[in-house]
Tab-separated table of C-alpha atoms in Angstrom:
chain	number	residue	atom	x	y	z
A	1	UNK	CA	0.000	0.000	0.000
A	2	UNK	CA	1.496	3.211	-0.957
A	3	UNK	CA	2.385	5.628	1.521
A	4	UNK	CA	-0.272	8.561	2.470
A	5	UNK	CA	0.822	11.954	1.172
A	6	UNK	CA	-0.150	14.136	4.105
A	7	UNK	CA	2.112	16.624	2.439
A	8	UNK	CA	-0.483	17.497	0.024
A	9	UNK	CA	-2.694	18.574	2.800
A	10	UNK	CA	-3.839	21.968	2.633
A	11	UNK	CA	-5.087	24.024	5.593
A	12	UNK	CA	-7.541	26.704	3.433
A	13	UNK	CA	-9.270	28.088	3.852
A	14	UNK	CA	-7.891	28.341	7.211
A	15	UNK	CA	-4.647	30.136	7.981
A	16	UNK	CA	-1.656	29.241	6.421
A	17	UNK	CA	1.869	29.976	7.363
A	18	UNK	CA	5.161	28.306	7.252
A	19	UNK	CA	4.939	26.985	10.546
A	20	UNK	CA	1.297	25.687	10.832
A	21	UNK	CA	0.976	22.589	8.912
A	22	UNK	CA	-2.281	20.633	7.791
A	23	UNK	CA	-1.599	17.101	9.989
A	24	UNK	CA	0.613	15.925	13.262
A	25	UNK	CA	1.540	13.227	14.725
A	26	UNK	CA	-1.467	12.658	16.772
A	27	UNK	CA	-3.075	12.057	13.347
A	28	UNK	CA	-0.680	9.778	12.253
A	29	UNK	CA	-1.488	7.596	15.215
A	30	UNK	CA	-5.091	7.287	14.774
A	31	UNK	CA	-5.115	6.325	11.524
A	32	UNK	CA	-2.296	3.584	12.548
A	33	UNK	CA	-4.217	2.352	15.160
A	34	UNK	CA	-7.545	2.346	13.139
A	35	UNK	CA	-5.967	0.551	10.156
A	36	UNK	CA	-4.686	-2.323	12.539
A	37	UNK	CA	-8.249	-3.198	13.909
A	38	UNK	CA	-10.647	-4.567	11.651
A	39	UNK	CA	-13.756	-2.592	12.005
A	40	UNK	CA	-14.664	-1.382	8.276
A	41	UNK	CA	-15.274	2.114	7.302
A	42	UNK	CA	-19.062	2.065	7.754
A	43	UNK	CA	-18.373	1.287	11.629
A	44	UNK	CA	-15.955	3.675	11.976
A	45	UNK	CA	-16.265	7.533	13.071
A	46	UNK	CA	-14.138	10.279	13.052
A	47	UNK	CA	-14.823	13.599	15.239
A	48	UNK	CA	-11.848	16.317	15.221
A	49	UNK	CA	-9.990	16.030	11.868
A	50	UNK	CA	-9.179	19.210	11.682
A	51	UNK	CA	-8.384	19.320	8.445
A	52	UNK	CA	-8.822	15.894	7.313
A	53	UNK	CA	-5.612	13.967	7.686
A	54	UNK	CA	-7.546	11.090	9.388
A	55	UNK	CA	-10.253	10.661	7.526
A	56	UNK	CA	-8.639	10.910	4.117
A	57	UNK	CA	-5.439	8.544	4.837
A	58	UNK	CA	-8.194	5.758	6.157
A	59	UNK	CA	-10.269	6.431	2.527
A	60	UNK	CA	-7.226	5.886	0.837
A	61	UNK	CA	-6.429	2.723	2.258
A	62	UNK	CA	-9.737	1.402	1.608
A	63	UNK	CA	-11.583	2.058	4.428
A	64	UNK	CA	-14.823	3.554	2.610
A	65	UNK	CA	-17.991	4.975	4.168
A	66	UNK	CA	-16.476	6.701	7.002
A	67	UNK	CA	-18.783	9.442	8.715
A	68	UNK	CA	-17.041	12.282	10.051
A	69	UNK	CA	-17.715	15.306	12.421
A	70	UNK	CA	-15.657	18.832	11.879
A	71	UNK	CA	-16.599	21.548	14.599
A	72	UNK	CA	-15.236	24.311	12.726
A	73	UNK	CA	-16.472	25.362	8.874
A	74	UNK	CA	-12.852	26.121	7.565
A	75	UNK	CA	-12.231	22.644	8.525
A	76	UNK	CA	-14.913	21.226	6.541
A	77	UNK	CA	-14.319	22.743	3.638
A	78	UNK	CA	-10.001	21.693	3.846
A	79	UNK	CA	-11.551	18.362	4.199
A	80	UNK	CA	-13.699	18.915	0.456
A	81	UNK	CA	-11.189	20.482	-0.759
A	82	UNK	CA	-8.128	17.975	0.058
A	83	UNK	CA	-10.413	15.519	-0.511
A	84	UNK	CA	-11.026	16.586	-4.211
A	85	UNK	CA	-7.434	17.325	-4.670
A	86	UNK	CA	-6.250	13.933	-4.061
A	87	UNK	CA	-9.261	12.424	-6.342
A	88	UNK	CA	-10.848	10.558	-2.942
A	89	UNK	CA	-14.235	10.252	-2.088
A	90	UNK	CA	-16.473	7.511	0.040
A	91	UNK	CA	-17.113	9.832	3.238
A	92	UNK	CA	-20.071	11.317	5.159
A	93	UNK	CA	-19.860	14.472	6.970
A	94	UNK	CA	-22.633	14.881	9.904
A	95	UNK	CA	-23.272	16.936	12.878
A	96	UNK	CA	-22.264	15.908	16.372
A	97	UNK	CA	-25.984	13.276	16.880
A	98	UNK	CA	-27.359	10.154	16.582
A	99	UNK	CA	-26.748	9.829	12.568
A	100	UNK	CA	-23.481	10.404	12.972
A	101	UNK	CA	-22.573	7.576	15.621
A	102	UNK	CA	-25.310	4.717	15.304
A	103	UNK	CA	-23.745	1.300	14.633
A	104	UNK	CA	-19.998	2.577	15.480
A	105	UNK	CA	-17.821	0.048	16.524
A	106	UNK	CA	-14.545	2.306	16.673
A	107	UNK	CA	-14.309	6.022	17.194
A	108	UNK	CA	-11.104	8.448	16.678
A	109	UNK	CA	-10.929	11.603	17.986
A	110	UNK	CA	-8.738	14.800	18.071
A	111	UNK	CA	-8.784	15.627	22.056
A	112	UNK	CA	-10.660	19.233	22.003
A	113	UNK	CA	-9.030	21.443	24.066
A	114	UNK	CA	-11.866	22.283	26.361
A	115	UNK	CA	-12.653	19.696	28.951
A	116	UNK	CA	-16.747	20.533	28.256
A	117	UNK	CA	-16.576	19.449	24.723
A	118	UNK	CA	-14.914	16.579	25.269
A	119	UNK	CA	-17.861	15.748	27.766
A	120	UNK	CA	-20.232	16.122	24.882
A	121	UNK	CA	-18.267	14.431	22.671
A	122	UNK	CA	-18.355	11.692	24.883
A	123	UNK	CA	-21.610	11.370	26.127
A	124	UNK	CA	-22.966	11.312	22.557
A	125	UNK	CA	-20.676	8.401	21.789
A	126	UNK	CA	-22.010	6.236	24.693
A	127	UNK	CA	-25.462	7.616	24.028
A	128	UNK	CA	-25.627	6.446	20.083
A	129	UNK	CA	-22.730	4.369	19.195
A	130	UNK	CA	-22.712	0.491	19.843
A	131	UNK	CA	-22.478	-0.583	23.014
A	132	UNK	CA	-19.431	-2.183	22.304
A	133	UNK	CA	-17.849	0.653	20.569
A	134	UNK	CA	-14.137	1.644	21.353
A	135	UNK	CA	-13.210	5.264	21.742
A	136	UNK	CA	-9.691	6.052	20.378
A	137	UNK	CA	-8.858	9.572	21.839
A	138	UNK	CA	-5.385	11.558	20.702
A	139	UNK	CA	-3.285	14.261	21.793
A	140	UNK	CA	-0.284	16.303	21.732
A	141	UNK	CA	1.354	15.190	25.041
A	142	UNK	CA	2.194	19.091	25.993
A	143	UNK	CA	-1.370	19.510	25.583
A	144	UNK	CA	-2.441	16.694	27.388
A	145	UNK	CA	-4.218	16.384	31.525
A	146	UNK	CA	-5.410	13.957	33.681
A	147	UNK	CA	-8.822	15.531	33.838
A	148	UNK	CA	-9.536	14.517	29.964
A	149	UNK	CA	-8.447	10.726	31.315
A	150	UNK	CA	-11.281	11.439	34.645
A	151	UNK	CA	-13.725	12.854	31.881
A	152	UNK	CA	-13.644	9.722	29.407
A	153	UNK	CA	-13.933	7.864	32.520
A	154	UNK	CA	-17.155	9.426	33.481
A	155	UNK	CA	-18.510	7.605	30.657
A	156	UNK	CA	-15.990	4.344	30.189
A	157	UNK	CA	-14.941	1.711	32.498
A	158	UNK	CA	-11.667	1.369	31.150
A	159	UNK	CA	-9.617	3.973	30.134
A	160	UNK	CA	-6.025	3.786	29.830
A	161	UNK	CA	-3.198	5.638	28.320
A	162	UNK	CA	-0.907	4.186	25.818
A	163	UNK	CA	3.114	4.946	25.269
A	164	UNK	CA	3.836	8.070	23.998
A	165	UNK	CA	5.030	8.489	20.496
A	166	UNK	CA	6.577	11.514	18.639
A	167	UNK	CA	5.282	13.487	21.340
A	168	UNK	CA	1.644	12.331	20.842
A	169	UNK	CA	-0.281	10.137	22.773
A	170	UNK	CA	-3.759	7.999	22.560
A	171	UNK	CA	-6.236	7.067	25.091
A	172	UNK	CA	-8.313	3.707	24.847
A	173	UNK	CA	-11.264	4.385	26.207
A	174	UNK	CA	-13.603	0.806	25.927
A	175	UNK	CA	-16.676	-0.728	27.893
A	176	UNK	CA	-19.023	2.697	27.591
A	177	UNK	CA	-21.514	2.995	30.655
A	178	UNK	CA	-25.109	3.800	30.640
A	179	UNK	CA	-25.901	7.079	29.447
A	180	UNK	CA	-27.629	9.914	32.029
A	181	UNK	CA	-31.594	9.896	31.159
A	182	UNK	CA	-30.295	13.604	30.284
A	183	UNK	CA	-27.944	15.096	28.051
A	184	UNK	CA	-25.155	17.331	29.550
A	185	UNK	CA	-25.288	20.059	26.907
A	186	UNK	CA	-26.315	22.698	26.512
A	187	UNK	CA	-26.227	24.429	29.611
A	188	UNK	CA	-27.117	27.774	30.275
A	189	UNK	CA	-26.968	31.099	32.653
A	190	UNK	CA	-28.346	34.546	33.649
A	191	UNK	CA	-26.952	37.423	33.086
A	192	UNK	CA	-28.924	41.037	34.010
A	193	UNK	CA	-31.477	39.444	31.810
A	194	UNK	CA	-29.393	37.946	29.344
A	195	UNK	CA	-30.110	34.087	28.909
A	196	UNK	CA	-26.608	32.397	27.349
A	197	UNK	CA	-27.180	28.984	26.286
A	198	UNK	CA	-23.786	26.944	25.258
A	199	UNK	CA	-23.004	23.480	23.942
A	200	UNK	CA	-19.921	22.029	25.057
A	201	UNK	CA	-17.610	23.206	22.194
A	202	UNK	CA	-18.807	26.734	22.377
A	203	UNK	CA	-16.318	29.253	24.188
A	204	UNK	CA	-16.448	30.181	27.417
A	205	UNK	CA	-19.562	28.028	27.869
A	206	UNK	CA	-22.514	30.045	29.427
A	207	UNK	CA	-20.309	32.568	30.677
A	208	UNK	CA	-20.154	36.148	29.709
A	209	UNK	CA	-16.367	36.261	29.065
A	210	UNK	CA	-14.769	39.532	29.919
A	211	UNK	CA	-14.344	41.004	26.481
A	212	UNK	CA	-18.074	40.841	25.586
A	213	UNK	CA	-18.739	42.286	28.892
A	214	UNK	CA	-16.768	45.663	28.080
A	215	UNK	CA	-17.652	45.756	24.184
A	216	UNK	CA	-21.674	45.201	25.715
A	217	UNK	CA	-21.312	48.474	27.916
A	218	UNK	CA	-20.079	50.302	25.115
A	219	UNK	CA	-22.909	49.634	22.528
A	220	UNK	CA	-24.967	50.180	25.705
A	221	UNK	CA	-24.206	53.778	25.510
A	222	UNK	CA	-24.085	53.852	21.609
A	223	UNK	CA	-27.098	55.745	20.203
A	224	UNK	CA	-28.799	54.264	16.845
A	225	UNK	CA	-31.104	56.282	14.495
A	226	UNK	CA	-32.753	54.102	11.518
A	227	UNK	CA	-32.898	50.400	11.132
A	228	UNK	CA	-29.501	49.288	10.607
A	229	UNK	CA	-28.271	45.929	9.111
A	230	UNK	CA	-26.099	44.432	12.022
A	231	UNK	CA	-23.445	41.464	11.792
A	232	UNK	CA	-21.864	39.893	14.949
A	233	UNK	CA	-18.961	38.624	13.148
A	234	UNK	CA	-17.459	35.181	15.422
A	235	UNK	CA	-21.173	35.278	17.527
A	236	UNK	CA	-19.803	32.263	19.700
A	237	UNK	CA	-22.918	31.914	22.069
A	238	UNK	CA	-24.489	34.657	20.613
A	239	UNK	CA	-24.659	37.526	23.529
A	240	UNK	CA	-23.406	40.304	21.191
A	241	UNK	CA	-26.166	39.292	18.441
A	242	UNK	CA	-29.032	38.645	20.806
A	243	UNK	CA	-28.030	41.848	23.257
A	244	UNK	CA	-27.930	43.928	20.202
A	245	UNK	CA	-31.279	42.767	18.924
A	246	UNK	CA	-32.920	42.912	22.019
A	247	UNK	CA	-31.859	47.110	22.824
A	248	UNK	CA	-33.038	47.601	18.902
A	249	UNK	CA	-35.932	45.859	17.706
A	250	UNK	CA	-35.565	47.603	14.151
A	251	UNK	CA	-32.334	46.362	13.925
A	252	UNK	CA	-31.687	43.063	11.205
A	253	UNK	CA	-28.966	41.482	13.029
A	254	UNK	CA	-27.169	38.385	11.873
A	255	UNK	CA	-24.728	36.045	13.864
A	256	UNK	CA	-21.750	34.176	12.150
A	257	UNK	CA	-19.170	31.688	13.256
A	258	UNK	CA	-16.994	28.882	12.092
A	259	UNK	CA	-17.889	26.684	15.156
A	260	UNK	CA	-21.042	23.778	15.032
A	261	UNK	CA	-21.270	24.468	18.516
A	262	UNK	CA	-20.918	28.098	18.491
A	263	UNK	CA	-23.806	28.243	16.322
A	264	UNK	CA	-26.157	25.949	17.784
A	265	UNK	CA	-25.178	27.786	21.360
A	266	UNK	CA	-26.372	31.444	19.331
A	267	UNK	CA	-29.594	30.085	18.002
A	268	UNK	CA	-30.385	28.421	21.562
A	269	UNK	CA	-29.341	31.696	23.121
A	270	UNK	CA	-31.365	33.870	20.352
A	271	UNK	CA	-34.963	31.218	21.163
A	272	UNK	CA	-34.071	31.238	25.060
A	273	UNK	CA	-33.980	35.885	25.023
A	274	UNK	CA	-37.562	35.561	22.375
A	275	UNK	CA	-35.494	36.790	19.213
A	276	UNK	CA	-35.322	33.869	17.545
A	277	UNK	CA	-36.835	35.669	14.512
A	278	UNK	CA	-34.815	38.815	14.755
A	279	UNK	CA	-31.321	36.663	14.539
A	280	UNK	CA	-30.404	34.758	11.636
A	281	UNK	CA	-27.464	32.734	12.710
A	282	UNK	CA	-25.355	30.970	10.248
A	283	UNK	CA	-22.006	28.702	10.140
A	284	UNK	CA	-19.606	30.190	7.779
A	285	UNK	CA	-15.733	30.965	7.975
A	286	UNK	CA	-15.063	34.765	7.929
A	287	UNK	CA	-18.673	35.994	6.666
A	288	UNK	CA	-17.899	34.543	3.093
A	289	UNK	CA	-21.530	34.176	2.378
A	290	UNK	CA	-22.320	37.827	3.609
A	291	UNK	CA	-22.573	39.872	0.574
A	292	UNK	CA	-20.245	42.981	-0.221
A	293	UNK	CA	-21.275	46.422	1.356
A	294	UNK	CA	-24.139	44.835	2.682
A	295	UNK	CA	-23.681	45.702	6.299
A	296	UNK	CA	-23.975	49.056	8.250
A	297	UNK	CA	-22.632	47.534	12.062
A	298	UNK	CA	-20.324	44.471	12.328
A	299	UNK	CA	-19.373	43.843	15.779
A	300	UNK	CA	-16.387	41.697	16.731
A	301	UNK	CA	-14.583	40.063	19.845
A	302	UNK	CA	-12.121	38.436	17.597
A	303	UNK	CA	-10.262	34.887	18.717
A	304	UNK	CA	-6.126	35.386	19.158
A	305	UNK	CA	-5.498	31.613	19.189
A	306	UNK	CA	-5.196	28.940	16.407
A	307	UNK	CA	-6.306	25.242	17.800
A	308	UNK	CA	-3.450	25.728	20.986
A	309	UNK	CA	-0.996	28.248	19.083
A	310	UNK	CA	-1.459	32.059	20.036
A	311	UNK	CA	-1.754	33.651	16.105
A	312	UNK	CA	-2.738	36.624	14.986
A	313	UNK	CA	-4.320	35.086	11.623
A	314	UNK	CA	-7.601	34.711	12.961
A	315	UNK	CA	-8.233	37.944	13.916
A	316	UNK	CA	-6.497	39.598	10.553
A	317	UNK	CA	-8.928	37.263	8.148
A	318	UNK	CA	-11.923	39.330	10.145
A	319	UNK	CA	-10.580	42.203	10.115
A	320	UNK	CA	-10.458	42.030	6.281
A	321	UNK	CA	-14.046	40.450	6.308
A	322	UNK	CA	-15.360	43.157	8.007
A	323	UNK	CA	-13.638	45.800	5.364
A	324	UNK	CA	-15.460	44.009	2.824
A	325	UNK	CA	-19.034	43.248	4.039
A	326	UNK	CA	-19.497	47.040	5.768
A	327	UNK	CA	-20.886	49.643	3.681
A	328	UNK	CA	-19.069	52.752	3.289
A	329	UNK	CA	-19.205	54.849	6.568
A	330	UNK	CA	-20.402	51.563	8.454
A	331	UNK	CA	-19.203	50.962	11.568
A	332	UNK	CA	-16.956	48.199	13.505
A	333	UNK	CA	-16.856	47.670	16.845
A	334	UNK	CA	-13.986	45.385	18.010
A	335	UNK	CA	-12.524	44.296	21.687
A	336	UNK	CA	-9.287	43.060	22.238
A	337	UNK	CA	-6.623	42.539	24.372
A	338	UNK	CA	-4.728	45.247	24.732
A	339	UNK	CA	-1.496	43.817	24.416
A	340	UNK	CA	-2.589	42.812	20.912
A	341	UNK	CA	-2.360	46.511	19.874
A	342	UNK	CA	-4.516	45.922	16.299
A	343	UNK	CA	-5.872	49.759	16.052
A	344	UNK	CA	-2.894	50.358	13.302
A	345	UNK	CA	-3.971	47.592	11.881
A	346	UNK	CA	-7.586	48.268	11.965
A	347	UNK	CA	-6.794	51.665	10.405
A	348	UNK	CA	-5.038	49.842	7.326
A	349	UNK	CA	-8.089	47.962	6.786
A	350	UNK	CA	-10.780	49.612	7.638
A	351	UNK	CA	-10.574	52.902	8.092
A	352	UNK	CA	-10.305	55.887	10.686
A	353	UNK	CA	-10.073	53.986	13.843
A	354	UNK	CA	-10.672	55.530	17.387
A	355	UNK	CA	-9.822	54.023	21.121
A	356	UNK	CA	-13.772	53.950	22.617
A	357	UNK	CA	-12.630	52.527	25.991
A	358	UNK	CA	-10.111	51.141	27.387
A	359	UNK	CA	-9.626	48.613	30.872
A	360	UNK	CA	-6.624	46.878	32.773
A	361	UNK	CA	-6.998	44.420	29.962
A	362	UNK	CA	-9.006	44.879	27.118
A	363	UNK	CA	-9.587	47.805	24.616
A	364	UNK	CA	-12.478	48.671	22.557
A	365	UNK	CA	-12.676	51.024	19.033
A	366	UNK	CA	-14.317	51.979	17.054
A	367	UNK	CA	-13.444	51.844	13.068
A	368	UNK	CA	-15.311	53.715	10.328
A	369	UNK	CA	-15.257	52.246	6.966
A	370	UNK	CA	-13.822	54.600	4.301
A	371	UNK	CA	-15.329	54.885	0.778
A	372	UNK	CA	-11.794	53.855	-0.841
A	373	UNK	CA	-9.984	50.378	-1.128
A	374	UNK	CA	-7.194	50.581	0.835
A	375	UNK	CA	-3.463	49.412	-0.435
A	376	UNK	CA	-2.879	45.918	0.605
């Protein structure tokens, strides 16, 4: 069997840079371990492949009907992508429920980094898959705690560790227990009125992390004349979106992000506040199905990390998303850490760009779109 060319991978359209890379090691290892156990493709479920190093290497050696699970947008679309580059096909993609895990006898996984999505994941697998099913869980070992071991255990009776490799590591998690009569996720909280509802995957959870907090008591203060066109740009649970709707009732507002969970927390959040019909919420990478000069407001607490990696790409690709879905003389509103320092930035792409407030931590402005294209 010819070797796999994971150097053919492409990230897009997620960021790419010399020194982030479409696969790892951890990847390597699932599909190792998977292709030495005989379960066939149509028992076998991938959640986490971020780009699609697992699921494509198992395709290619033969392994056909595969259904996988992608949180994030950009990663779905490096999976179609690689996928067509390298001529393979014979995959499902599905969201994190019952069609995506009835019948599975093996499961790989790409450890999430946050302890509460991992408890999703885990709960659905014991909830839908076969009750014999085997949960192959992998890891960076840097990266790596005890807690994920006490969370799969929560749901397994065995769970054990295996040898570290290349500075990776799996977890064989086997013998699932009963599931809880109730789901885990989503969970939600009050906040001076505000209902946040989160899945597992979705950041911060139900909390209302410090950055929306301070960009919230600016807009708070922010007058508004006509109906505007409004576009929380990275919603996460929503609270910017739903806030903003529920202050304006003229105001069209609709909530983006790249994150499965994200969205389904923002819709949850936008039925539990009554706006429901006031927010359209939508999965998409960077507003790419937002049309040009479309949108008067875009606000924007914009991510600084990259999987585990602090990078600045993120928050560059919406900066330039926003420049091209405002209208002339729109308005974005962005928070950020003010070590981060992006108002030159800002000013580059969007236009004039004012400090609105500033904390011990974070900083808000405020950036008006100019009627020229500026130089790249």
């Amino acid at each position: 069997m010819p070797e796999f060319p994971y150097s053919r991978l492409r990230r897009w359209p997620d960021v790419e840079a010399d020194n982030l890379q479409a696969y790892d090691a951890t990847d390597l290892l699932l599909v190792e371990r998977a292709l030495a156990l005989d379960a066939p493709g149509s028992e076998t479920v991938v959640i986490g492949d971020e780009f699609g190093a697992i699921t494509l290497a198992l395709t290619a050696a033969g392994r056909h009907g595969i259904r996988v699970h992608q949180d994030l947008a950009t990663g779905r679309r490096a999976l179609s992508r690689n996928a067509e580059e390298l001529g393979l096909a014979g995959f499902t993609a599905h969201e994190l429920d019952a069609e995506l895990l009835a019948g599975a006898k093996v499961v790989l996984l790409q450890l999430p980094k946050a302890l509460a999505e991992l408890e999703e994941i885990t709960d659905a697998v014991v909830r839908w898959a076969a009750s014999d099913v085997v949960l192959i869980a992998g890891g960076r070992v840097k990266h790596m705690t005890l807690t994920q071991n006490e969370v799969l255990g929560h749901r397994f009776a065995q769970v054990q560790a295996q040898r570290a490799e290349r500075k990776s590591r799996l977890i064989v998690a086997s013998e699932p227990l009963p599931a809880p009569s109730t789901p885990p996720f989503p969970v939600s909280a009050q906040h001076d009125g505000l209902t946040l509802v989160a899945h597992g995957g979705a950041f911060a959870g139900a909390r209302l992390d410090i950055g929306t907090r301070v960009l919230l008591e600016v807009l708070g203060a922010q007058a508004t004349g006509a109906a505007v066109d409004v576009l929380d740009l990275g919603c996460g649970t929503g609270a910017l979106a739903v806030s903003y709707a529920l202050a304006h009732p003229d105001a069209r507002v609709t909530a983006t992000d790249r994150s499965a969970a994200a969205v389904a927390s923002a819709r949850a959040t936008a039925a539990a506040n009554g706006v429901a019909d006031r927010v359209v919420v939508t999965l998409d990478d960077a507003a790419s199905d937002v049309p040009d000069a479309s949108v008067d407001v875009v606000l924007l607490n914009p991510p600084f990390h990259l999987g585990a990696s602090v990078h600045t790409g993120a928050a560059t690709r919406l900066f330039e998303a926003a420049a091209r879905v405002l209208r002339p003389g729109g308005e974005l509103f962005t928070v950020y850490n003010s070590s981060l320092a992006y108002r030159p930035e800002l000013t580059r792409l969007i236009g004039a760009t004012t400090q609105v407030t500033r904390t011990a931590k974070f900083t808000v402005t405020r950036s008006i779109r100019r009627s020229d294209t500026p130089d790249s």
